[in-house]
Amino acid sequence: MAEESTTTADSVATDGKAGTPRALPEAEVCVGLLETMGLIRRFEEEAGRQYQRAKAGGFLHLAIGEEATIVGTVSAMRESDYLIGTYRTHGHAIARGTDPRNVMAELFGREDGTSRGRGGSMHIFDAERRFMGGYGIVGGNLPIAAGLALASDYRGNEDVTVCMFGDGASNTGNFGETMNLAALWSLPVVFLLENNLYGMGTAVERHSAVTDFSKKAEGLGVSGVRVDGMDVLAMRETVAEHIRIAREERRPTMVEAFTYRYRGHSAADPEVYRSKEEVEEWRKKDPIEMFAGRLQSEGVLSDSDREQMHERIEKRVLEAVEFADASPEPPLDSLYENLYVIGGQVRGWYAVDERTPTTHPGEAEREFGKEEEIHRLAEAGAAYAGQAAPTGRRPDRTTEDREAAKALPDEEEHEVEGP
Amino acid sequence: MAEESTTTADSVATDGKAGTPRALPEAEVCVGLLETMGLIRRFEEEAGRQYQRAKAGGFLHLAIGEEATIVGTVSAMRESDYLIGTYRTHGHAIARGTDPRNVMAELFGREDGTSRGRGGSMHIFDAERRFMGGYGIVGGNLPIAAGLALASDYRGNEDVTVCMFGDGASNTGNFGETMNLAALWSLPVVFLLENNLYGMGTAVERHSAVTDFSKKAEGLGVSGVRVDGMDVLAMRETVAEHIRIAREERRPTMVEAFTYRYRGHSAADPEVYRSKEEVEEWRKKDPIEMFAGRLQSEGVLSDSDREQMHERIEKRVLEAVEFADASPEPPLDSLYENLYVIGGQVRGWYAVDERTPTTHPGEAEREFGKEEEIHRLAEAGAAYAGQAAPTGRRPDRTTEDREAAKALPDEEEHEVEGP
Amino acid sequence: MREALRDALAEEMRNDESVFVMGEDVAVFQGAFKVTEGLLDEFGERRVRDTPISENTIVGAGVGAAMAGLRPVVELMTVNFSLLAMDQIVNHAAAIPYMFNGQARVPMVVRMPGGGGHQLGPTHSHSFEALYQQVPGLLVACPSTPADAKGLLKAAIRDDNPVIFMEHETLYGMRGEVPEGDDHVVDFGRAAIRRQGSDVTIVGILRMAHEALKAAKALANEHSVSAEVIDPCTLRPLDLDTIVESVRKTNRCVVVEEGWPHGGVGANIATLITEQAFDHLDAPVQRVTGADVPMPYAKRLEQSAIPHPEHVVSAALATLEGTK
Amino acid sequence: MREALRDALAEEMRNDESVFVMGEDVAVFQGAFKVTEGLLDEFGERRVRDTPISENTIVGAGVGAAMAGLRPVVELMTVNFSLLAMDQIVNHAAAIPYMFNGQARVPMVVRMPGGGGHQLGPTHSHSFEALYQQVPGLLVACPSTPADAKGLLKAAIRDDNPVIFMEHETLYGMRGEVPEGDDHVVDFGRAAIRRQGSDVTIVGILRMAHEALKAAKALANEHSVSAEVIDPCTLRPLDLDTIVESVRKTNRCVVVEEGWPHGGVGANIATLITEQAFDHLDAPVQRVTGADVPMPYAKRLEQSAIPHPEHVVSAALATLEGTK
Ligand SMILES: Cc1ncc(C[n+]2csc(CCOP(=O)(O)OP(=O)(O)O)c2C)c(N)n1
Ligand SMILES: Cc1ncc(C[n+]2csc(CCOP(=O)(O)OP(=O)(O)O)c2C)c(N)n1
Ligand SMILES: [Mg+2]
Ligand SMILES: [Mg+2]
């Protein structure tokens, strides 16, 4: 069923306006778009660096190369609209206006992080800016997006939900279920498929029988278009139109952004599934360079303007790192905070393991459950976070490995006794 | 997104051959098709009657009205092909050649039932005839069908899998996932969608944004056609062609059979969601009457032939009831049989509740775990099956209610003591 | 009990415009078990919504709507199908308030009819209280009387946490006193002592709360054993205090559940009791559970796989061995 | 351990043409955790299959292929995503052999890497042994050493029952002796005594088996307490005999698991022990479990939510209180 190979930069289909370059919006809009893309790019490069320094842990999924898709989309949204994404959403939050300092602090797992260190890179959230999260489960955000849109529909207000997800997510059960529900109920949502040609290490032709994703959505009742995700103006214009359809015509649509990630799927992906040449080819149509070039050639942006922009960006990103570094780690006794809304129903944690700050009343009688002991043990556990450099580290391996290595007890302790 | 209303008998789209009546196959094939449809019809009418007599329990989903879809499809299959269906598959098993006596015995929950009384009406199975089951979870059989087809593909043999499911199942996550996988891997499977216009009490337009189901599958990579499911020859011919495609061209396809169930979703569905007129209209194109009429008008079947056929069918169905009635109930100590394949890995049940025939060795020391006690308790429990007629029965309610009522303790015992 | 649940839904929908109901066949069909009967007529299609057969997405849509401030009451036709929604329930509904540090709340209720006794066979007879009791972030209710069903459902709808609301299919037809009106709200985390006793404590949930009571009567009449019967009403939070207090008095306990034995509700409560009141126990806490098999269809087999008063009596006597 | 698992897969694939591997990124990408590295090269696309992100359908396709006589080894990238496949695992794989009275078998293995310690946060750090231990019809393996991992995986692939095969992500890099060759098959249902002791029995699974050993050493060195350490190796079947026998000797027990406390592996084993050896227990069986929260991301918070030797020592001493 797969159509023509879609893994080359020039084979990109568009929304029809290819070639004919769009007229530029007002200067400061253009500059704003460029600066936001640049900020996200630089932020993520730095995040990668900090990750290598083990300042950030877990997985790190960078969207470097996809900035036009992110910024073009978000620039077409109102503040009151909802945005929801995946585990690759540092840029999405920043584009929505979240302070890079708080995003970096989340990567560092600190008090001032967007989720106070609970969520990490995969689970960024900013209620104030209606960035409804970062989700680690592929496809998990689709039904939630339908629910957000349902709320707007239920209240009869103008808020539109934009749901961003990947090509690989189109194979999850949630995709079919959610497209059908959104179409059946005419929900005001725009499904923005970030087609970066791979689901982890699997190329679109190898994971989806139909690789023209707007066709895939159409069969389920949601019409769509494909647009050049490397062209920030094309993204902005196309998404604006589809948001209008959601807001005014009250029906869901899909926009397939044809884009590319330069980096590996996560921080230490050896990238055996694609060639250096392919990556190079895509870098030639870099969304930031291309747009900056045009702004400069059309006189919207002078060399010194760009210079200053670089400096502003550099400053903000370095400030973000400093800020994150200075932010305290979450206190251990905050472990159970926000697990439940405490009230008439839930008057305590009712947890029974001995690390519970507020143990079940009944526990009181257990010598063992005494407060000091609880805190001593919490500290003892947390101390393992300070472990020395991992043994058996394999730089050519995936993140998972490196983390695994870190978490390993040392050699000797591994000689398991027994029969 | 929904196309023209599809809930009227005459609005049925077809595979294009509408009007032009197909040439009849050889006489005994025709007679065979008619007799099998008649047998299934009569069998299910009787099953309904036995259910009202509480000879059969649980839910009872009858396919009366859908016989042409079932028989036409199965008649196009080889013995070595796999068939898999839903919880509405008495007819599917019978069409595959399963003895109606064993199907009836399963409904009665007896030793001679197709699943020895373990599965019941929703879980008929016949390994010998490659009827791979009866599944109670809507959409649950779709991935399994892909797996059966994968096995044929893996072995490189000619076996084709035919997977039958409903219009409502097309909204499950499994539908999208399975269509994509089957298309991606070019699996030899025919997806046979039994579109009877309702998922339980919800009309297709109210549950599926796209009601032309072959379009729905096409977007996922599986091409399909719609065919008149009330026309046994159209079904037979169309399915034969699609099985050929699977067998020879090695790719999956979908056939949407446009059909109708005369009875409620399950035994006691009040059918508030559709009109008597609608049902009547569909009965006019009854698959059995229409086909019988044609066979008689074309001289393939004489009145006396049909008379004899009726008698043969009547005899087999009544024999089935007698047989089921005479079949013993499964012994209580067979409770754990076939839960596991016992061997080097599993040497016992390792169950810990006191009704376990082979309790864990450690249990031996528990006075409480003694064999006699176990059997006494098993008998005590089973005795509740003999309860008198239910109180608070509501004939206008659903099966679930009636069963609920049966299982209810009597009035007085419901005065719950306490604050 | 059916009517009590329906009244709870109707009352809360009248009180609060943000409360709505969605699920498979809850509207036009009036609900597979008729719990939502009449709601469509009173509240219309906007607030009583039939959904496609898409369990994970129905629950997920509930999560999203709840995050946006609505109060969805999702009906999964039976608990068996909730396995298709486990990802949205566990990885999303339960985790979201915590992983986003309270920036989002999920005031959603997911109703799940379940249990055996109808000869529905291996795919339609599960009891999954034990699965959901494990999950931090969820509240879990398992009412056994019409009054509790109404009061707990109203509390669940008003609560800001995601709630798994278990209903036993064989109790829908049950009759019983139900306090009228709005203020009948039953708090979570408070067990009900159904019967006072001094020799042994019997803890039972859902349908098993009734079997426990019958057993208590039999114990009194036939064995002159005085059993105290406790219905936890909710498993998360669990009112362990009331249970432990009772056991400290009776020194013996039996926990009855319909679900599977390994890692079940009984195992959890037995362990908690033993941890908290070890020195007060004269015998190990006994469990009476469903048989360790998928529920068979045949009527006698099915009944033999479900706990009945005889089993509870037998277990209670086991805790008293030697003493009487 | 990674290599041990890979060898088990490769050996069984060489032995038996009907064994094949499928899962997300198991082929070209060589596996998210590199367990399947090199298999594509040796066995080709037919037997090492990359799948779309469709957990329920991947497992369901495994069920179907197994029913048709193949021996699929399905990899779910992590246990967290197995919630999306719960329906095929519980309502289908586990139920089919029983509900069709043995006419169909499901000789399938589903591998699931899991556990915390990598700062993967609330959606990627679960331990779900406790969910699967509940389900009749399944076998559940949870190896803690490379040797057991290889032997149990080979046994799982050869077994005719559906097997849930748990792997702990932090143990993949672990080194250890692994017997060569085909006949190294480790039977299910046989616990391993990792260390002999007389004062207290410590039961631990997966990574916690190692924490238990460290605790035993600390108990010996710092508290002169002699702890016996047992690794059940499989939870279904569970070798309760070996555990109970040990407790009858030591009269005290601690169960360590990484999962959530309510209804967990610890609750189950503690209850079974208490039922079987109540009169031998000098103290309630203590449990050490993961904290009752979705796993937080921040490193110190995460580590404080995971059991460590100190917790086990503390729990072991609690069982000895008064006696020493
Ligand atoms: C349900 C689920 N299955 C598998 C994974 C592991 N995983 C994380 S990202 C990913 C690939 C997703 O690809 P795509 O949807 O194209 O998004 P992209 O990473 O390319 O932005 C996979 C398989 C997951 N997180 N969730
Ligand atoms: C996953 C799941 N959800 C809900 C149900 C309850 N249920 C049983 S049949 C049915 C309707 C199915 O409709 P359709 O697929 O059209 O098949 P039909 O009954 O019309 O043959 C529903 C909702 C179920 N068995 N499984
Ligand atoms: Mg992608
Ligand atoms: Mg239907």
Coordinates of C-alpha atoms in Angstrom, one line a residue, chain B residues 80-241:
Chain B
S80 CA -7.9 -26.0 5.7
D81 CA -8.8 -22.4 5.9
Y82 CA -9.3 -20.8 9.3
L83 CA -12.6 -19.1 10.4
I84 CA -12.8 -16.9 13.4
G85 CA -15.8 -14.9 14.6
T86 CA -17.5 -13.2 17.5
Y87 CA -20.0 -14.0 20.3
R88 CA -22.7 -14.5 17.6
T89 CA -21.4 -17.6 15.9
H90 CA -23.7 -20.6 16.5
G91 CA -24.3 -20.5 12.7
H92 CA -20.7 -20.0 11.8
A93 CA -19.7 -23.3 13.6
I94 CA -22.6 -25.2 12.1
A95 CA -21.8 -23.9 8.6
R96 CA -18.2 -25.1 9.2
G97 CA -19.7 -28.6 9.9
T98 CA -19.8 -28.7 13.7
D99 CA -22.6 -31.0 14.8
P100 CA -25.5 -28.9 16.0
R101 CA -25.8 -31.4 18.9
N102 CA -22.5 -30.2 20.3
V103 CA -23.3 -26.6 19.8
M104 CA -26.6 -27.0 21.7
A105 CA -24.8 -29.0 24.4
E106 CA -22.4 -26.0 24.8
L107 CA -25.4 -23.7 25.2
F108 CA -26.7 -26.0 27.9
G109 CA -23.3 -26.0 29.6
R110 CA -22.7 -29.8 29.3
E111 CA -19.9 -32.3 28.9
D112 CA -20.5 -32.8 25.2
G113 CA -20.5 -29.1 24.4
T114 CA -18.0 -27.8 21.9
S115 CA -16.0 -26.3 24.8
R116 CA -17.2 -28.8 27.4
G117 CA -19.4 -26.1 28.9
R118 CA -16.5 -23.8 29.7
G119 CA -17.2 -21.2 27.1
G120 CA -21.0 -21.1 26.5
S121 CA -22.8 -19.4 23.6
M122 CA -20.2 -16.6 23.2
H123 CA -17.2 -19.0 23.0
I124 CA -17.9 -21.8 20.6
F125 CA -14.8 -23.5 19.2
D126 CA -14.0 -26.5 16.9
A127 CA -10.4 -27.1 16.3
E128 CA -11.0 -30.0 14.0
R129 CA -12.9 -27.9 11.6
R130 CA -10.6 -24.9 12.0
F131 CA -13.4 -22.8 13.5
M132 CA -11.0 -20.9 15.7
G133 CA -13.6 -19.4 18.0
G134 CA -16.2 -17.4 19.2
Y135 CA -14.9 -14.4 21.2
G136 CA -16.8 -12.3 23.7
I137 CA -14.6 -9.2 23.5
V138 CA -15.7 -7.0 20.6
G139 CA -12.7 -6.6 18.2
G140 CA -10.7 -9.2 20.2
N141 CA -10.7 -11.6 17.4
L142 CA -9.1 -9.2 14.9
P143 CA -5.5 -9.4 16.1
I144 CA -5.8 -13.1 16.5
A145 CA -6.9 -13.5 12.9
A146 CA -3.8 -11.6 11.9
G147 CA -1.8 -14.1 13.9
L148 CA -3.5 -17.1 12.2
A149 CA -2.8 -15.5 8.8
L150 CA 0.8 -14.7 9.9
A151 CA 1.3 -18.4 10.7
S152 CA 0.1 -19.4 7.2
D153 CA 2.4 -16.7 5.7
Y154 CA 5.3 -17.8 7.9
R155 CA 4.9 -21.4 6.8
G156 CA 4.3 -20.4 3.2
N157 CA 1.2 -22.6 2.9
E158 CA -2.1 -21.8 1.2
D159 CA -4.3 -21.6 4.3
V160 CA -6.4 -18.4 4.3
T161 CA -8.0 -16.9 7.4
V162 CA -11.5 -15.4 7.2
C163 CA -12.2 -13.1 10.1
M164 CA -15.8 -12.1 10.7
F165 CA -16.8 -9.2 12.9
G166 CA -19.4 -6.5 13.3
D167 CA -19.8 -2.9 12.3
G168 CA -19.4 -1.7 15.9
A169 CA -16.1 -3.5 16.1
S170 CA -14.7 -1.2 13.4
N171 CA -14.5 1.5 16.1
T172 CA -12.2 -0.5 18.3
G173 CA -8.5 0.2 18.4
N174 CA -7.9 -3.3 17.3
F175 CA -9.5 -2.5 13.9
G176 CA -7.0 0.2 13.0
E177 CA -4.0 -1.7 14.4
T178 CA -5.0 -4.9 12.7
M179 CA -5.8 -3.5 9.3
N180 CA -2.5 -1.7 9.3
L181 CA -0.5 -4.8 10.3
A182 CA -2.3 -7.1 7.9
A183 CA -1.7 -4.7 5.0
L184 CA 1.9 -3.9 6.0
W185 CA 2.8 -7.6 6.2
S186 CA 0.6 -8.7 3.3
L187 CA -1.2 -11.3 5.3
P188 CA -3.5 -13.9 3.6
V189 CA -6.7 -12.8 5.5
V190 CA -10.2 -11.8 4.4
F191 CA -11.9 -9.4 6.8
L192 CA -15.6 -10.0 6.6
L193 CA -17.5 -7.2 8.2
E194 CA -21.1 -8.2 9.1
N195 CA -22.8 -4.9 8.9
N196 CA -26.2 -5.4 10.5
L197 CA -26.6 -1.7 10.9
Y198 CA -26.3 -1.7 14.7
G199 CA -23.8 -2.1 17.3
M200 CA -26.0 -3.3 20.1
G201 CA -28.5 -0.4 20.3
T202 CA -26.5 2.2 18.4
A203 CA -27.1 2.7 14.7
V204 CA -24.0 2.8 12.4
E205 CA -24.4 6.6 11.8
R206 CA -24.3 7.1 15.5
H207 CA -21.2 5.0 16.1
S208 CA -19.0 5.3 13.0
A209 CA -18.1 8.6 11.3
V210 CA -17.5 6.7 8.1
T211 CA -20.3 4.2 7.4
D212 CA -19.0 3.0 4.1
F213 CA -16.8 0.4 5.8
S214 CA -14.7 -0.5 2.8
K215 CA -13.6 3.1 2.7
K216 CA -12.8 2.9 6.4
A217 CA -10.5 -0.1 5.8
E218 CA -9.0 1.4 2.6
G219 CA -7.5 4.3 4.5
L220 CA -5.7 1.8 6.6
G221 CA -4.4 -0.1 3.6
V222 CA -7.0 -2.8 3.1
S223 CA -9.1 -2.5 0.1
G224 CA -12.7 -3.7 0.2
V225 CA -16.1 -4.0 -1.3
R226 CA -19.7 -3.9 0.0
V227 CA -21.9 -6.8 -0.9
D228 CA -25.6 -7.7 -0.4
G229 CA -25.4 -9.9 2.7
M230 CA -28.9 -11.1 2.2
D231 CA -27.9 -12.8 -1.1
V232 CA -26.2 -16.1 -0.4
L233 CA -24.8 -16.3 -4.0
A234 CA -23.5 -12.8 -4.0
M235 CA -21.7 -13.6 -0.7
R236 CA -20.3 -16.9 -1.9
E237 CA -19.0 -15.4 -5.2
T238 CA -17.5 -12.2 -3.7
V239 CA -15.9 -14.0 -0.8
A240 CA -14.5 -16.7 -3.1
E241 CA -12.8 -14.0 -5.2

